[in-house]
Amino acid sequence: MQFFALLTRNTTKFSDADFAPLLPGEAEQRRTLYAEGAVRQVWNRGDIPGSGMMFEASDDTEVRGHLATLPLIKAGMMEITAIVPLNPYPGFGPKR
């Protein structure tokens, strides 16, 4: 099953300088999750600092487990705004 996770940087408590040292490790862990097949895609948000991540997982708990491995989440610098389970859109199926 696929899930969309929406993440927001905690910019009220942390500055860009606070984030900078953790960003290389964040990128590396995201690449690891991608290589393992847990993450399908990653986007930077266009509205506020943060990102969106598409996960392949069995349930919400598995997604949260993957997110817990991210350095910014571990440091309390990134918040999980939403985890949305996605179902296939039936409009692209065979015509009846």
GROMACS .gro file of N, CA and C in nm:
model
  288
    1MET      N    1   0.085  -0.118   0.000
    1MET     CA    2   0.000   0.000   0.000
    1MET      C    3   0.089   0.124   0.000
    2GLN      N    4   0.039   0.231  -0.060
    2GLN     CA    5   0.116   0.355  -0.063
    2GLN      C    6   0.061   0.455   0.038
    3PHE      N    7   0.152   0.534   0.092
    3PHE     CA    8   0.119   0.639   0.188
    3PHE      C    9   0.193   0.766   0.148
    4PHE      N   10   0.127   0.880   0.169
    4PHE     CA   11   0.192   1.009   0.147
    4PHE      C   12   0.214   1.073   0.282
    5ALA      N   13   0.341   1.105   0.312
    5ALA     CA   14   0.375   1.172   0.438
    5ALA      C   15   0.409   1.317   0.407
    6LEU      N   16   0.347   1.407   0.480
    6LEU     CA   17   0.372   1.550   0.466
    6LEU      C   18   0.450   1.594   0.589
    7LEU      N   19   0.568   1.652   0.567
    7LEU     CA   20   0.658   1.690   0.676
    7LEU      C   21   0.681   1.840   0.674
    8THR      N   22   0.697   1.899   0.794
    8THR     CA   23   0.718   2.042   0.808
    8THR      C   24   0.838   2.067   0.898
    9ARG      N   25   0.928   2.151   0.852
    9ARG     CA   26   1.042   2.189   0.937
    9ARG      C   27   0.994   2.279   1.049
   10ASN      N   28   1.050   2.260   1.167
   10ASN     CA   29   1.015   2.342   1.282
   10ASN      C   30   1.103   2.467   1.281
   11THR      N   31   1.062   2.566   1.201
   11THR     CA   32   1.141   2.688   1.185
   11THR      C   33   1.114   2.791   1.294
   12THR      N   34   1.018   2.765   1.381
   12THR     CA   35   0.995   2.858   1.492
   12THR      C   36   1.099   2.837   1.603
   13LYS      N   37   1.150   2.715   1.614
   13LYS     CA   38   1.249   2.685   1.718
   13LYS      C   39   1.392   2.675   1.665
   14PHE      N   40   1.406   2.650   1.533
   14PHE     CA   41   1.538   2.623   1.477
   14PHE      C   42   1.565   2.712   1.356
   15SER      N   43   1.689   2.759   1.345
   15SER     CA   44   1.730   2.844   1.232
   15SER      C   45   1.792   2.758   1.122
   16ASP      N   46   1.816   2.819   1.006
   16ASP     CA   47   1.883   2.749   0.897
   16ASP      C   48   2.018   2.696   0.942
   17ALA      N   49   2.087   2.772   1.027
   17ALA     CA   50   2.218   2.728   1.078
   17ALA      C   51   2.204   2.602   1.164
   18ASP      N   52   2.093   2.588   1.234
   18ASP     CA   53   2.070   2.468   1.314
   18ASP      C   54   2.048   2.346   1.225
   19PHE      N   55   1.978   2.365   1.114
   19PHE     CA   56   1.948   2.254   1.023
   19PHE      C   57   2.071   2.207   0.945
   20ALA      N   58   2.158   2.301   0.908
   20ALA     CA   59   2.268   2.274   0.816
   20ALA      C   60   2.353   2.150   0.850
   21PRO      N   61   2.396   2.131   0.973
   21PRO     CA   62   2.482   2.015   1.001
   21PRO      C   63   2.412   1.879   0.983
   22LEU      N   64   2.279   1.878   0.992
   22LEU     CA   65   2.205   1.752   0.983
   22LEU      C   66   2.161   1.719   0.840
   23LEU      N   67   2.168   1.814   0.749
   23LEU     CA   68   2.116   1.792   0.614
   23LEU      C   69   2.188   1.684   0.534
   24PRO      N   70   2.322   1.672   0.540
   24PRO     CA   71   2.386   1.562   0.467
   24PRO      C   72   2.339   1.424   0.515
   25GLY      N   73   2.327   1.406   0.645
   25GLY     CA   74   2.278   1.279   0.699
   25GLY      C   75   2.132   1.254   0.665
   26GLU      N   76   2.054   1.361   0.661
   26GLU     CA   77   1.912   1.350   0.622
   26GLU      C   78   1.901   1.301   0.478
   27ALA      N   79   1.980   1.362   0.390
   27ALA     CA   80   1.978   1.321   0.249
   27ALA      C   81   2.023   1.176   0.234
   28GLU      N   82   2.128   1.139   0.306
   28GLU     CA   83   2.178   1.001   0.298
   28GLU      C   84   2.073   0.901   0.346
   29GLN      N   85   2.005   0.930   0.455
   29GLN     CA   86   1.903   0.837   0.506
   29GLN      C   87   1.784   0.829   0.411
   30ARG      N   88   1.748   0.937   0.348
   30ARG     CA   89   1.640   0.934   0.249
   30ARG      C   90   1.680   0.849   0.129
   31ARG      N   91   1.807   0.861   0.086
   31ARG     CA   92   1.856   0.776  -0.023
   31ARG      C   93   1.854   0.629   0.017
   32THR      N   94   1.888   0.601   0.141
   32THR     CA   95   1.885   0.462   0.191
   32THR      C   96   1.743   0.407   0.187
   33LEU      N   97   1.647   0.484   0.236
   33LEU     CA   98   1.508   0.440   0.234
   33LEU      C   99   1.458   0.420   0.091
   34TYR      N  100   1.505   0.504  -0.001
   34TYR     CA  101   1.470   0.489  -0.142
   34TYR      C  102   1.530   0.360  -0.198
   35ALA      N  103   1.658   0.337  -0.170
   35ALA     CA  104   1.727   0.218  -0.220
   35ALA      C  105   1.664   0.090  -0.165
   36GLU      N  106   1.613   0.096  -0.044
   36GLU     CA  107   1.547  -0.020   0.018
   36GLU      C  108   1.406  -0.043  -0.035
   37GLY      N  109   1.352   0.054  -0.109
   37GLY     CA  110   1.218   0.040  -0.164
   37GLY      C  111   1.108   0.092  -0.074
   38ALA      N  112   1.144   0.149   0.040
   38ALA     CA  113   1.043   0.203   0.132
   38ALA      C  114   0.989   0.336   0.081
   39VAL      N  115   1.076   0.419   0.024
   39VAL     CA  116   1.038   0.549  -0.029
   39VAL      C  117   1.035   0.541  -0.181
   40ARG      N  118   0.926   0.589  -0.238
   40ARG     CA  119   0.912   0.588  -0.384
   40ARG      C  120   0.952   0.722  -0.445
   41GLN      N  121   0.916   0.832  -0.378
   41GLN     CA  122   0.948   0.966  -0.428
   41GLN      C  123   0.959   1.062  -0.310
   42VAL      N  124   1.034   1.171  -0.333
   42VAL     CA  125   1.049   1.276  -0.232
   42VAL      C  126   1.037   1.411  -0.304
   43TRP      N  127   0.966   1.503  -0.243
   43TRP     CA  128   0.952   1.639  -0.295
   43TRP      C  129   0.984   1.738  -0.185
   44ASN      N  130   1.034   1.854  -0.222
   44ASN     CA  131   1.040   1.967  -0.130
   44ASN      C  132   0.908   2.041  -0.141
   45ARG      N  133   0.857   2.086  -0.028
   45ARG     CA  134   0.732   2.162  -0.031
   45ARG      C  135   0.755   2.298  -0.094
   46GLY      N  136   0.656   2.345  -0.169
   46GLY     CA  137   0.665   2.476  -0.232
   46GLY      C  138   0.602   2.586  -0.150
   47ASP      N  139   0.528   2.550  -0.045
   47ASP     CA  140   0.457   2.650   0.034
   47ASP      C  141   0.533   2.692   0.159
   48ILE      N  142   0.591   2.596   0.230
   48ILE     CA  143   0.666   2.623   0.353
   48ILE      C  144   0.784   2.525   0.358
   49PRO      N  145   0.882   2.548   0.444
   49PRO     CA  146   0.993   2.454   0.454
   49PRO      C  147   0.946   2.316   0.501
   50GLY      N  148   0.981   2.217   0.425
   50GLY     CA  149   0.942   2.080   0.457
   50GLY      C  150   0.946   1.995   0.332
   51SER      N  151   0.885   1.878   0.340
   51SER     CA  152   0.887   1.788   0.225
   51SER      C  153   0.765   1.697   0.225
   52GLY      N  154   0.747   1.632   0.113
   52GLY     CA  155   0.647   1.528   0.099
   52GLY      C  156   0.719   1.401   0.056
   53MET      N  157   0.678   1.287   0.111
   53MET     CA  158   0.743   1.161   0.077
   53MET      C  159   0.637   1.056   0.049
   54MET      N  160   0.655   0.984  -0.060
   54MET     CA  161   0.566   0.874  -0.096
   54MET      C  162   0.631   0.744  -0.048
   55PHE      N  163   0.558   0.672   0.037
   55PHE     CA  164   0.608   0.547   0.094
   55PHE      C  165   0.532   0.426   0.041
   56GLU      N  166   0.602   0.316   0.033
   56GLU     CA  167   0.544   0.184   0.008
   56GLU      C  168   0.555   0.111   0.141
   57ALA      N  169   0.441   0.080   0.206
   57ALA     CA  170   0.444   0.019   0.338
   57ALA      C  171   0.315  -0.059   0.363
   58SER      N  172   0.318  -0.145   0.463
   58SER     CA  173   0.199  -0.225   0.494
   58SER      C  174   0.097  -0.148   0.577
   59ASP      N  175   0.147  -0.051   0.657
   59ASP     CA  176   0.055   0.027   0.741
   59ASP      C  177   0.122   0.155   0.789
   60ASP      N  178   0.044   0.237   0.858
   60ASP     CA  179   0.088   0.365   0.912
   60ASP      C  180   0.205   0.347   1.008
   61THR      N  181   0.203   0.241   1.086
   61THR     CA  182   0.309   0.215   1.183
   61THR      C  183   0.443   0.195   1.113
   62GLU      N  184   0.442   0.125   1.001
   62GLU     CA  185   0.566   0.104   0.925
   62GLU      C  186   0.618   0.236   0.870
   63VAL      N  187   0.530   0.321   0.822
   63VAL     CA  188   0.571   0.453   0.771
   63VAL      C  189   0.635   0.533   0.884
   64ARG      N  190   0.570   0.536   0.999
   64ARG     CA  191   0.625   0.610   1.115
   64ARG      C  192   0.762   0.555   1.155
   65GLY      N  193   0.779   0.425   1.145
   65GLY     CA  194   0.909   0.364   1.175
   65GLY      C  195   1.018   0.413   1.081
   66HIS      N  196   0.984   0.421   0.952
   66HIS     CA  197   1.081   0.473   0.855
   66HIS      C  198   1.112   0.620   0.883
   67LEU      N  199   1.009   0.700   0.909
   67LEU     CA  200   1.030   0.842   0.936
   67LEU      C  201   1.115   0.863   1.061
   68ALA      N  202   1.101   0.775   1.159
   68ALA     CA  203   1.178   0.786   1.283
   68ALA      C  204   1.328   0.770   1.261
   69THR      N  205   1.369   0.719   1.145
   69THR     CA  206   1.511   0.703   1.116
   69THR      C  207   1.574   0.831   1.059
   70LEU      N  208   1.492   0.929   1.026
   70LEU     CA  209   1.545   1.052   0.967
   70LEU      C  210   1.606   1.142   1.075
   71PRO      N  211   1.727   1.192   1.053
   71PRO     CA  212   1.793   1.276   1.153
   71PRO      C  213   1.713   1.398   1.197
   72LEU      N  214   1.642   1.464   1.105
   72LEU     CA  215   1.565   1.583   1.145
   72LEU      C  216   1.446   1.546   1.234
   73ILE      N  217   1.386   1.431   1.209
   73ILE     CA  218   1.277   1.383   1.296
   73ILE      C  219   1.334   1.349   1.434
   74LYS      N  220   1.445   1.276   1.435
   74LYS     CA  221   1.509   1.238   1.562
   74LYS      C  222   1.543   1.360   1.647
   75ALA      N  223   1.587   1.468   1.582
   75ALA     CA  224   1.628   1.589   1.653
   75ALA      C  225   1.511   1.679   1.690
   76GLY      N  226   1.389   1.642   1.650
   76GLY     CA  227   1.272   1.725   1.678
   76GLY      C  228   1.265   1.849   1.592
   77MET      N  229   1.339   1.849   1.481
   77MET     CA  230   1.345   1.965   1.393
   77MET      C  231   1.247   1.956   1.276
   78MET      N  232   1.188   1.837   1.258
   78MET     CA  233   1.091   1.814   1.151
   78MET      C  234   0.971   1.747   1.215
   79GLU      N  235   0.852   1.793   1.179
   79GLU     CA  236   0.729   1.738   1.234
   79GLU      C  237   0.652   1.666   1.125
   80ILE      N  238   0.586   1.559   1.162
   80ILE     CA  239   0.499   1.486   1.070
   80ILE      C  240   0.364   1.557   1.072
   81THR      N  241   0.329   1.622   0.963
   81THR     CA  242   0.204   1.695   0.952
   81THR      C  243   0.088   1.599   0.924
   82ALA      N  244   0.114   1.501   0.837
   82ALA     CA  245   0.009   1.405   0.801
   82ALA      C  246   0.072   1.280   0.738
   83ILE      N  247   0.007   1.168   0.762
   83ILE     CA  248   0.037   1.045   0.690
   83ILE      C  249  -0.096   0.998   0.632
   84VAL      N  250  -0.103   0.996   0.500
   84VAL     CA  251  -0.228   0.969   0.431
   84VAL      C  252  -0.219   0.836   0.355
   85PRO      N  253  -0.305   0.738   0.388
   85PRO     CA  254  -0.307   0.615   0.307
   85PRO      C  255  -0.373   0.645   0.172
   86LEU      N  256  -0.318   0.587   0.066
   86LEU     CA  257  -0.369   0.612  -0.068
   86LEU      C  258  -0.425   0.484  -0.128
   87ASN      N  259  -0.544   0.495  -0.184
   87ASN     CA  260  -0.608   0.382  -0.252
   87ASN      C  261  -0.604   0.407  -0.402
   88PRO      N  262  -0.601   0.301  -0.482
   88PRO     CA  263  -0.600   0.318  -0.627
   88PRO      C  264  -0.725   0.395  -0.674
   89TYR      N  265  -0.705   0.477  -0.775
   89TYR     CA  266  -0.816   0.550  -0.836
   89TYR      C  267  -0.886   0.458  -0.934
   90PRO      N  268  -1.017   0.433  -0.916
   90PRO     CA  269  -1.086   0.335  -1.000
   90PRO      C  270  -1.116   0.386  -1.142
   91GLY      N  271  -1.104   0.514  -1.166
   91GLY     CA  272  -1.138   0.570  -1.297
   91GLY      C  273  -1.046   0.527  -1.410
   92PHE      N  274  -0.931   0.472  -1.379
   92PHE     CA  275  -0.838   0.427  -1.484
   92PHE      C  276  -0.849   0.277  -1.509
   93GLY      N  277  -0.941   0.211  -1.441
   93GLY     CA  278  -0.959   0.067  -1.459
   93GLY      C  279  -1.033   0.038  -1.590
   94PRO      N  280  -1.056  -0.090  -1.617
   94PRO     CA  281  -1.127  -0.127  -1.741
   94PRO      C  282  -1.269  -0.074  -1.742
   95LYS      N  283  -1.317  -0.037  -1.861
   95LYS     CA  284  -1.454   0.010  -1.876
   95LYS      C  285  -1.548  -0.109  -1.865
   96ARG      N  286  -1.661  -0.084  -1.806
   96ARG     CA  287  -1.760  -0.191  -1.790
   96ARG      C  288  -1.882  -0.161  -1.870
   0.00000   0.00000   0.00000
